[in-house]
Amino acid sequence: MQTVVFVIDNSASMNQTCYLGKSLLDVAKGAVESFIKQRGNRGDKYMLVTFDEAPNGIRAGWRECQNHGVVLNRLKNLTADGLTTLGYSLRLSFDLLGVNRHLTNIDTYGMGRSPFYLDPSMIIAITDGAKLSSSSAVYDELHLPMTNPLPGSELTKEPFRWDQRLYLTYVLLPPCNSNSRAGSIRHVCPTAIVICRISRHGGRSYCIKTQKTLYSSALTRWCRQSQSGVIATFPKTQTKGIGKSRLNLISEQPSWHSLHRTDICKANVLNSGPVGHWPLPEAYCPDQKAPTLPPRTAHPILRFICENVEPILLTNFPYDKYELEPSPLTQVLLEKKNSNTCWKVFVENSGKQSGVCNPCGYLKASSNLQCVNLFVMPYNYPVILPLIDQLIKQKMKPSNDWRHFFDDYLKTVPPYYM
């Protein structure tokens, strides 16, 4: 189950008639209706947003999201008589999804990020690709207005979140009379900037020129999207300087050294259980005296070190295991054909001392070398796990030395781990 927001272009150019004898708006309506019918038994929530200005842009919101009949009826009544305000409508959709996130505190600001505590959602935007416009100007690039933010949205630098996906579909079906150019609208195919932004967000853009492509490509892939994962950034870091206040980052890198996005999907692991145990640390250590929290990036930056070390696990001690989608990074790890070593993962500036890089987990190839998993462990696990193992061997009666080492460990741990 997930929340789906349909963003429908109802600008005047959507009145154009395509070779099917329908307007482009009717084609968009048909695609949405087919999508809802195909996923009717999944318990999804549907909302409808148009290119109209507020407050008319939200045609079906949280109140109507579970009543599919109401959503379909309001979709049927849409008319094409507005402007092409794609950026504004996307921002409105992100804000609409953000309302529920603030009410449920699902982003757990200041307490680390929990990949197991999600509100999966996707935005499906359908437009004809006409020039972006507003009541005051015409634009060549897509811009998301950042004015009048919702309360609490200042805690994230971007309007989207790590468990959201954006699918932008350009309906470019030709007119009935292909030889006639009178009254035709010049379509603008998605620019490299738009595609790059959508890709980093975790979605995709489509250019649809036939009805067959609409249903066999875009619509089919929309229906298959039932992801329960999140998106993270994985840049490589040199081993030299780790643990010091300054990191030495590689300037000239192969593609796998700095991945702008990688999907992390929950793996079914017996030892981990259905609910996660450990968060991904924040890129700052919360200061109880500070009046506000620093803003975080929508996608966590998980740095890894290409240094083969032995993985650490304790019997009956909880850990979380997530599967990474195939990427150049996972390919490099799998080509090593060694499932007995791992690469440490950390979040910069997560400790109480600025720049200190205590690991929060590691990347490791699966035993069958079919995928790469991210193991999320307690903060600075190379220190705490041996201490716990030692405590067990001491029959839970800690010695003075053990207490001293444990106190030193606690001084490095962010407060939300305690």
Short mmCIF file of C-alpha atoms in Angstrom, two decimals:
data_model
loop_
_atom_site.label_atom_id
_atom_site.label_comp_id
_atom_site.label_asym_id
_atom_site.label_seq_id
_atom_site.Cartn_x
_atom_site.Cartn_y
_atom_site.Cartn_z
CA MET A 1 0.00 0.00 0.00
CA GLN A 2 1.25 3.44 -0.87
CA THR A 3 0.06 6.95 -1.62
CA VAL A 4 -0.14 8.03 -5.26
CA VAL A 5 -0.54 11.66 -6.31
CA PHE A 6 -1.63 12.25 -9.90
CA VAL A 7 -0.56 15.63 -11.27
CA ILE A 8 -2.62 16.30 -14.40
CA ASP A 9 -1.80 19.04 -16.88
CA ASN A 10 -5.09 20.85 -17.49
CA SER A 11 -3.60 23.74 -19.44
CA ALA A 12 -5.35 24.90 -22.60
CA SER A 13 -2.89 23.03 -24.84
CA MET A 14 -4.23 19.72 -23.50
CA ASN A 15 -7.39 20.35 -25.60
CA GLN A 16 -5.45 19.29 -28.72
CA THR A 17 -6.93 16.30 -30.50
CA CYS A 18 -4.60 13.38 -31.15
CA TYR A 19 -4.83 10.66 -33.79
CA LEU A 20 -7.14 8.64 -31.50
CA GLY A 21 -9.84 11.26 -31.90
CA LYS A 22 -9.49 12.23 -28.23
CA SER A 23 -8.02 15.25 -26.58
CA LEU A 24 -4.70 14.85 -24.79
CA LEU A 25 -6.52 15.50 -21.52
CA ASP A 26 -8.87 12.57 -22.24
CA VAL A 27 -5.86 10.36 -22.93
CA ALA A 28 -4.36 11.35 -19.58
CA LYS A 29 -7.68 10.67 -17.83
CA GLY A 30 -7.87 7.22 -19.41
CA ALA A 31 -4.35 6.35 -18.30
CA VAL A 32 -5.09 7.33 -14.69
CA GLU A 33 -8.36 5.43 -14.66
CA SER A 34 -6.66 2.29 -16.01
CA PHE A 35 -3.94 2.61 -13.38
CA ILE A 36 -6.43 2.80 -10.51
CA LYS A 37 -8.42 -0.17 -11.83
CA GLN A 38 -5.31 -2.33 -12.25
CA ARG A 39 -4.18 -1.63 -8.68
CA GLY A 40 -7.65 -1.58 -7.18
CA ASN A 41 -7.02 -4.34 -4.63
CA ARG A 42 -3.83 -2.93 -3.11
CA GLY A 43 -5.47 -0.47 -0.76
CA ASP A 44 -3.60 2.50 -2.24
CA LYS A 45 -4.49 6.10 -1.46
CA TYR A 46 -5.02 8.37 -4.47
CA MET A 47 -4.92 12.15 -4.67
CA LEU A 48 -5.47 14.44 -7.64
CA VAL A 49 -3.64 17.71 -8.33
CA THR A 50 -4.01 19.93 -11.39
CA PHE A 51 -2.09 22.91 -12.79
CA ASP A 52 -4.63 25.34 -11.33
CA GLU A 53 -3.50 27.88 -8.76
CA ALA A 54 -4.28 27.42 -5.08
CA PRO A 55 -6.69 26.55 -3.62
CA ASN A 56 -8.18 24.98 -6.76
CA GLY A 57 -5.11 22.90 -7.58
CA ILE A 58 -5.99 20.12 -5.12
CA ARG A 59 -9.00 18.33 -6.61
CA ALA A 60 -8.78 15.28 -4.29
CA GLY A 61 -6.74 15.40 -1.10
CA TRP A 62 -6.35 13.41 2.10
CA ARG A 63 -10.07 13.51 2.86
CA GLU A 64 -10.98 11.77 -0.40
CA CYS A 65 -7.83 9.68 -0.96
CA GLN A 66 -9.39 6.33 0.06
CA ASN A 67 -12.64 6.89 -1.85
CA HIS A 68 -11.59 5.87 -5.34
CA GLY A 69 -15.02 6.66 -6.75
CA VAL A 70 -14.75 10.31 -5.71
CA VAL A 71 -11.25 10.58 -7.16
CA LEU A 72 -12.36 9.10 -10.50
CA ASN A 73 -15.42 11.36 -10.63
CA ARG A 74 -13.35 14.51 -10.06
CA LEU A 75 -10.85 13.27 -12.65
CA LYS A 76 -13.70 12.88 -15.15
CA ASN A 77 -14.85 16.47 -14.58
CA LEU A 78 -11.47 18.08 -15.30
CA THR A 79 -11.36 20.68 -18.07
CA ALA A 80 -8.31 22.09 -19.88
CA ASP A 81 -8.36 25.85 -19.45
CA GLY A 82 -5.29 26.79 -17.43
CA LEU A 83 -1.55 27.42 -17.71
CA THR A 84 1.42 25.02 -17.71
CA THR A 85 2.53 25.50 -14.10
CA LEU A 86 4.32 22.17 -13.68
CA GLY A 87 6.84 23.38 -11.08
CA TYR A 88 4.16 24.88 -8.86
CA SER A 89 1.99 21.74 -9.07
CA LEU A 90 4.89 19.45 -8.18
CA ARG A 91 5.74 21.59 -5.17
CA LEU A 92 2.07 21.52 -4.14
CA SER A 93 2.14 17.72 -4.39
CA PHE A 94 5.25 17.43 -2.21
CA ASP A 95 3.65 19.73 0.36
CA LEU A 96 0.46 17.66 0.28
CA LEU A 97 2.45 14.51 1.07
CA GLY A 98 4.42 16.40 3.70
CA VAL A 99 1.32 17.20 5.76
CA ASN A 100 0.89 13.57 6.81
CA ARG A 101 4.62 13.14 7.41
CA HIS A 102 4.65 15.98 9.92
CA LEU A 103 1.61 14.61 11.72
CA THR A 104 3.14 11.13 12.10
CA ASN A 105 6.73 12.34 12.71
CA ILE A 106 7.85 9.70 10.26
CA ASP A 107 11.05 11.59 9.40
CA THR A 108 12.27 11.47 13.04
CA TYR A 109 14.32 14.66 12.77
CA GLY A 110 17.24 14.77 15.18
CA MET A 111 16.94 11.06 15.97
CA GLY A 112 18.56 9.51 12.91
CA ARG A 113 16.85 8.12 9.82
CA SER A 114 14.95 4.85 10.01
CA PRO A 115 14.81 2.95 6.67
CA PHE A 116 12.22 0.65 8.22
CA TYR A 117 9.83 3.48 9.13
CA LEU A 118 8.50 4.72 5.80
CA ASP A 119 5.57 6.34 4.03
CA PRO A 120 6.15 5.14 0.44
CA SER A 121 4.55 7.36 -2.16
CA MET A 122 4.90 8.35 -5.79
CA ILE A 123 3.91 11.32 -7.89
CA ILE A 124 2.77 10.61 -11.45
CA ALA A 125 2.75 13.79 -13.52
CA ILE A 126 1.19 13.78 -17.00
CA THR A 127 1.73 16.75 -19.33
CA ASP A 128 1.93 17.52 -23.04
CA GLY A 129 5.34 19.14 -22.74
CA ALA A 130 4.21 22.60 -23.78
CA LYS A 131 6.20 25.64 -22.70
CA LEU A 132 6.17 26.10 -18.93
CA SER A 133 4.23 29.22 -18.06
CA SER A 134 2.58 31.19 -15.31
CA SER A 135 0.37 34.25 -15.17
CA SER A 136 3.47 36.46 -15.39
CA ALA A 137 6.09 34.71 -17.55
CA VAL A 138 7.14 31.79 -19.78
CA TYR A 139 10.00 29.53 -18.59
CA ASP A 140 12.55 27.35 -20.35
CA GLU A 141 13.44 25.28 -17.28
CA LEU A 142 11.54 23.55 -14.53
CA HIS A 143 11.62 25.41 -11.21
CA LEU A 144 9.99 24.39 -7.96
CA PRO A 145 8.96 27.51 -6.02
CA MET A 146 10.37 27.52 -2.50
CA THR A 147 8.25 30.37 -1.14
CA ASN A 148 5.63 29.92 1.61
CA PRO A 149 6.96 26.60 2.90
CA LEU A 150 4.94 24.43 5.28
CA PRO A 151 5.93 24.62 8.96
CA GLY A 152 8.59 21.99 9.57
CA SER A 153 9.69 21.77 5.94
CA GLU A 154 12.77 23.86 6.80
CA LEU A 155 14.22 20.73 8.44
CA THR A 156 14.91 19.24 4.97
CA LYS A 157 16.83 21.11 2.29
CA GLU A 158 14.72 19.71 -0.57
CA PRO A 159 10.94 19.45 -0.93
CA PHE A 160 10.98 15.67 -1.55
CA ARG A 161 11.86 12.75 0.74
CA TRP A 162 13.90 9.58 0.42
CA ASP A 163 10.92 7.21 0.10
CA GLN A 164 9.15 9.18 -2.64
CA ARG A 165 9.35 8.65 -6.42
CA LEU A 166 8.50 11.02 -9.26
CA TYR A 167 7.40 9.83 -12.73
CA LEU A 168 7.03 12.55 -15.35
CA THR A 169 5.16 11.50 -18.51
CA TYR A 170 5.12 13.62 -21.66
CA VAL A 171 2.09 12.71 -23.80
CA LEU A 172 3.25 13.65 -27.31
CA LEU A 173 0.60 11.86 -29.39
CA PRO A 174 0.45 13.42 -32.90
CA PRO A 175 -2.74 15.13 -34.17
CA CYS A 176 -5.31 13.51 -36.43
CA ASN A 177 -4.00 15.29 -39.52
CA SER A 178 -0.20 14.99 -39.33
CA ASN A 179 0.22 17.18 -42.43
CA SER A 180 -1.51 20.14 -40.86
CA ARG A 181 0.52 22.35 -38.56
CA ALA A 182 -2.12 25.00 -38.04
CA GLY A 183 -2.77 25.68 -34.41
CA SER A 184 -0.26 23.07 -33.25
CA ILE A 185 1.68 23.59 -30.06
CA ARG A 186 5.44 23.23 -30.02
CA HIS A 187 6.29 20.46 -27.56
CA VAL A 188 9.35 20.62 -25.42
CA CYS A 189 10.92 17.23 -24.73
CA PRO A 190 12.39 16.82 -21.25
CA THR A 191 15.70 18.58 -20.99
CA ALA A 192 18.80 16.97 -19.54
CA ILE A 193 18.33 19.02 -16.38
CA VAL A 194 14.80 17.74 -15.82
CA ILE A 195 15.79 14.13 -16.47
CA CYS A 196 18.78 14.46 -14.15
CA ARG A 197 16.61 15.87 -11.37
CA ILE A 198 14.01 13.13 -11.75
CA SER A 199 16.69 10.42 -11.84
CA ARG A 200 18.30 11.69 -8.66
CA HIS A 201 14.89 11.82 -7.05
CA GLY A 202 14.40 8.14 -7.79
CA GLY A 203 11.94 8.34 -10.66
CA ARG A 204 11.92 8.46 -14.42
CA SER A 205 10.60 10.49 -17.34
CA TYR A 206 8.76 9.09 -20.36
CA CYS A 207 8.03 10.49 -23.84
CA ILE A 208 4.84 8.84 -25.08
CA LYS A 209 4.07 9.10 -28.81
CA THR A 210 1.60 6.21 -29.24
CA GLN A 211 -1.20 4.75 -27.17
CA LYS A 212 0.57 1.38 -27.20
CA THR A 213 3.65 2.93 -25.62
CA LEU A 214 1.51 4.60 -22.98
CA TYR A 215 -0.03 1.33 -21.83
CA SER A 216 2.85 -1.07 -22.47
CA SER A 217 5.65 1.09 -21.10
CA ALA A 218 4.67 3.92 -18.79
CA LEU A 219 1.43 2.53 -17.37
CA THR A 220 2.87 -0.95 -16.85
CA ARG A 221 5.88 0.41 -14.99
CA TRP A 222 3.70 2.68 -12.86
CA CYS A 223 1.62 -0.32 -11.81
CA ARG A 224 4.69 -2.33 -10.89
CA GLN A 225 6.03 0.36 -8.60
CA SER A 226 5.37 -0.89 -5.08
CA GLN A 227 8.76 -0.09 -3.62
CA SER A 228 9.29 -0.15 0.11
CA GLY A 229 12.82 1.15 -0.03
CA VAL A 230 14.62 4.45 0.26
CA ILE A 231 17.23 6.35 -1.74
CA ALA A 232 20.73 7.15 -0.49
CA THR A 233 23.91 8.63 -1.95
CA PHE A 234 27.11 6.56 -1.77
CA PRO A 235 30.35 8.51 -2.33
CA LYS A 236 33.74 6.82 -1.90
CA THR A 237 36.26 8.18 0.60
CA GLN A 238 39.99 7.54 0.83
CA THR A 239 41.26 5.66 3.87
CA LYS A 240 43.88 8.31 4.52
CA GLY A 241 42.59 10.83 7.00
CA ILE A 242 39.71 8.76 8.32
CA GLY A 243 39.19 9.51 11.98
CA LYS A 244 40.68 12.98 11.65
CA SER A 245 38.83 16.23 11.31
CA ARG A 246 39.37 16.48 7.58
CA LEU A 247 38.38 13.98 4.90
CA ASN A 248 40.40 13.48 1.74
CA LEU A 249 37.90 12.96 -1.04
CA ILE A 250 38.85 11.71 -4.46
CA SER A 251 38.54 14.31 -7.21
CA GLU A 252 38.83 12.18 -10.36
CA GLN A 253 36.59 9.19 -9.81
CA PRO A 254 35.09 6.30 -11.75
CA SER A 255 31.29 6.23 -11.82
CA TRP A 256 31.01 3.85 -8.87
CA HIS A 257 33.03 6.17 -6.60
CA SER A 258 30.14 8.61 -6.28
CA LEU A 259 26.62 7.38 -6.91
CA HIS A 260 24.04 10.14 -6.81
CA ARG A 261 21.33 7.67 -5.90
CA THR A 262 20.97 4.04 -4.97
CA ASP A 263 17.74 2.39 -3.88
CA ILE A 264 17.92 0.50 -0.60
CA CYS A 265 15.24 -2.16 -0.29
CA LYS A 266 14.41 -4.05 2.88
CA ALA A 267 15.72 -7.58 2.82
CA ASN A 268 13.95 -10.40 4.65
CA VAL A 269 16.48 -11.51 7.21
CA LEU A 270 15.72 -13.94 10.03
CA ASN A 271 18.12 -12.34 12.49
CA SER A 272 16.85 -8.85 11.81
CA GLY A 273 13.12 -9.44 12.06
CA PRO A 274 10.23 -7.49 10.53
CA VAL A 275 11.08 -4.25 12.36
CA GLY A 276 14.41 -2.47 12.18
CA HIS A 277 16.62 -1.77 15.15
CA TRP A 278 19.23 0.81 14.17
CA PRO A 279 18.87 4.20 12.49
CA LEU A 280 21.22 5.76 9.99
CA PRO A 281 22.93 8.59 11.91
CA GLU A 282 22.30 12.25 11.22
CA ALA A 283 25.05 14.30 9.55
CA TYR A 284 25.30 16.30 12.78
CA CYS A 285 25.21 15.61 16.49
CA PRO A 286 22.11 17.28 18.00
CA ASP A 287 22.88 20.04 20.47
CA GLN A 288 20.30 20.20 23.25
CA LYS A 289 21.08 23.88 23.76
CA ALA A 290 20.50 24.83 20.11
CA PRO A 291 17.10 26.47 19.40
CA THR A 292 16.63 24.56 16.11
CA LEU A 293 17.95 21.50 14.33
CA PRO A 294 20.20 21.88 11.25
CA PRO A 295 18.45 20.97 7.97
CA ARG A 296 19.25 17.58 6.50
CA THR A 297 19.46 16.47 2.87
CA ALA A 298 16.51 14.47 1.57
CA HIS A 299 18.81 11.56 0.69
CA PRO A 300 21.38 10.48 3.30
CA ILE A 301 25.04 10.56 2.27
CA LEU A 302 26.59 7.22 3.24
CA ARG A 303 30.32 7.30 2.61
CA PHE A 304 32.19 4.03 2.17
CA ILE A 305 35.85 3.06 2.46
CA CYS A 306 37.38 0.64 -0.05
CA GLU A 307 39.30 -1.28 2.57
CA ASN A 308 38.57 -4.98 2.93
CA VAL A 309 37.80 -5.85 6.55
CA GLU A 310 36.11 -8.80 8.18
CA PRO A 311 32.41 -8.31 8.95
CA ILE A 312 31.38 -8.36 12.59
CA LEU A 313 28.20 -10.02 13.84
CA LEU A 314 27.26 -11.35 17.26
CA THR A 315 24.97 -14.30 17.78
CA ASN A 316 21.49 -13.20 18.87
CA PHE A 317 22.47 -9.54 18.61
CA PRO A 318 20.15 -7.46 16.39
CA TYR A 319 21.24 -5.91 13.12
CA ASP A 320 19.44 -4.63 10.03
CA LYS A 321 20.12 -5.82 6.52
CA TYR A 322 19.06 -4.04 3.34
CA GLU A 323 19.55 -4.99 -0.29
CA LEU A 324 21.02 -2.45 -2.71
CA GLU A 325 19.68 -2.17 -6.24
CA PRO A 326 22.14 -3.14 -9.02
CA SER A 327 24.58 -0.31 -9.75
CA PRO A 328 28.26 0.21 -10.67
CA LEU A 329 29.07 0.04 -6.95
CA THR A 330 27.37 -3.32 -6.42
CA GLN A 331 28.99 -4.63 -9.60
CA VAL A 332 32.47 -3.84 -8.26
CA LEU A 333 31.76 -5.62 -4.99
CA LEU A 334 30.30 -8.67 -6.71
CA GLU A 335 33.22 -8.92 -9.13
CA LYS A 336 35.56 -9.41 -6.17
CA LYS A 337 33.82 -12.76 -5.62
CA ASN A 338 34.47 -12.54 -1.90
CA SER A 339 31.58 -12.58 0.54
CA ASN A 340 33.84 -12.80 3.60
CA THR A 341 35.00 -9.17 3.56
CA CYS A 342 33.16 -5.86 3.68
CA TRP A 343 33.56 -2.11 3.27
CA LYS A 344 32.76 0.15 6.20
CA VAL A 345 30.06 2.81 5.85
CA PHE A 346 29.81 6.01 7.86
CA VAL A 347 28.09 9.41 7.91
CA GLU A 348 30.36 12.41 8.04
CA ASN A 349 30.09 14.67 11.13
CA SER A 350 27.70 12.25 12.85
CA GLY A 351 29.75 11.98 16.04
CA LYS A 352 30.12 14.39 18.91
CA GLN A 353 33.41 15.59 17.46
CA SER A 354 33.23 17.32 14.10
CA GLY A 355 34.59 15.30 11.20
CA VAL A 356 35.07 12.07 13.13
CA CYS A 357 33.92 9.13 11.04
CA ASN A 358 32.74 6.28 13.23
CA PRO A 359 31.15 3.53 11.10
CA CYS A 360 27.47 2.75 11.36
CA GLY A 361 27.50 -0.34 9.14
CA TYR A 362 29.13 -1.95 6.14
CA LEU A 363 28.59 -3.06 2.55
CA LYS A 364 28.97 -6.77 1.88
CA ALA A 365 28.26 -9.14 -0.99
CA SER A 366 25.75 -11.87 -0.25
CA SER A 367 26.98 -15.42 0.25
CA ASN A 368 25.66 -16.46 -3.18
CA LEU A 369 27.21 -13.35 -4.80
CA GLN A 370 23.86 -12.34 -6.30
CA CYS A 371 23.45 -8.98 -4.59
CA VAL A 372 25.08 -6.50 -2.21
CA ASN A 373 23.65 -5.79 1.22
CA LEU A 374 23.97 -2.85 3.55
CA PHE A 375 24.30 -3.99 7.16
CA VAL A 376 23.22 -1.26 9.58
CA MET A 377 24.77 -1.75 12.99
CA PRO A 378 24.97 0.15 16.28
CA TYR A 379 27.04 3.32 16.07
CA ASN A 380 30.81 2.65 16.04
CA TYR A 381 30.13 -1.08 16.02
CA PRO A 382 33.85 -2.10 15.85
CA VAL A 383 34.11 -0.81 19.43
CA ILE A 384 30.79 -1.72 21.02
CA LEU A 385 30.36 -5.26 19.62
CA PRO A 386 33.67 -6.58 21.07
CA LEU A 387 32.71 -4.93 24.37
CA ILE A 388 29.35 -6.70 24.36
CA ASP A 389 31.03 -9.99 23.49
CA GLN A 390 33.46 -9.48 26.34
CA LEU A 391 30.59 -8.70 28.73
CA ILE A 392 28.85 -11.93 27.77
CA LYS A 393 32.02 -13.89 28.44
CA GLN A 394 32.22 -12.19 31.84
CA LYS A 395 28.70 -13.53 32.55
CA MET A 396 27.24 -10.00 32.53
CA LYS A 397 29.47 -8.89 35.39
CA PRO A 398 31.50 -5.99 33.97
CA SER A 399 34.99 -5.37 35.26
CA ASN A 400 36.36 -1.92 36.05
CA ASP A 401 38.33 -1.92 32.80
CA TRP A 402 35.20 -2.81 30.87
CA ARG A 403 33.28 0.04 32.48
CA HIS A 404 36.08 2.44 31.60
CA PHE A 405 36.08 1.41 27.92
CA PHE A 406 32.28 1.52 27.81
CA ASP A 407 32.23 5.04 29.26
CA ASP A 408 34.73 6.14 26.63
CA TYR A 409 32.51 4.62 23.94
CA LEU A 410 29.41 6.47 25.18
CA LYS A 411 31.28 9.77 24.85
CA THR A 412 31.41 9.26 21.06
CA VAL A 413 27.80 8.19 20.53
CA PRO A 414 25.03 10.59 19.43
CA PRO A 415 22.38 10.97 22.16
CA TYR A 416 19.54 9.40 20.14
CA TYR A 417 21.28 6.00 20.30
CA MET A 418 20.93 5.90 24.09
#
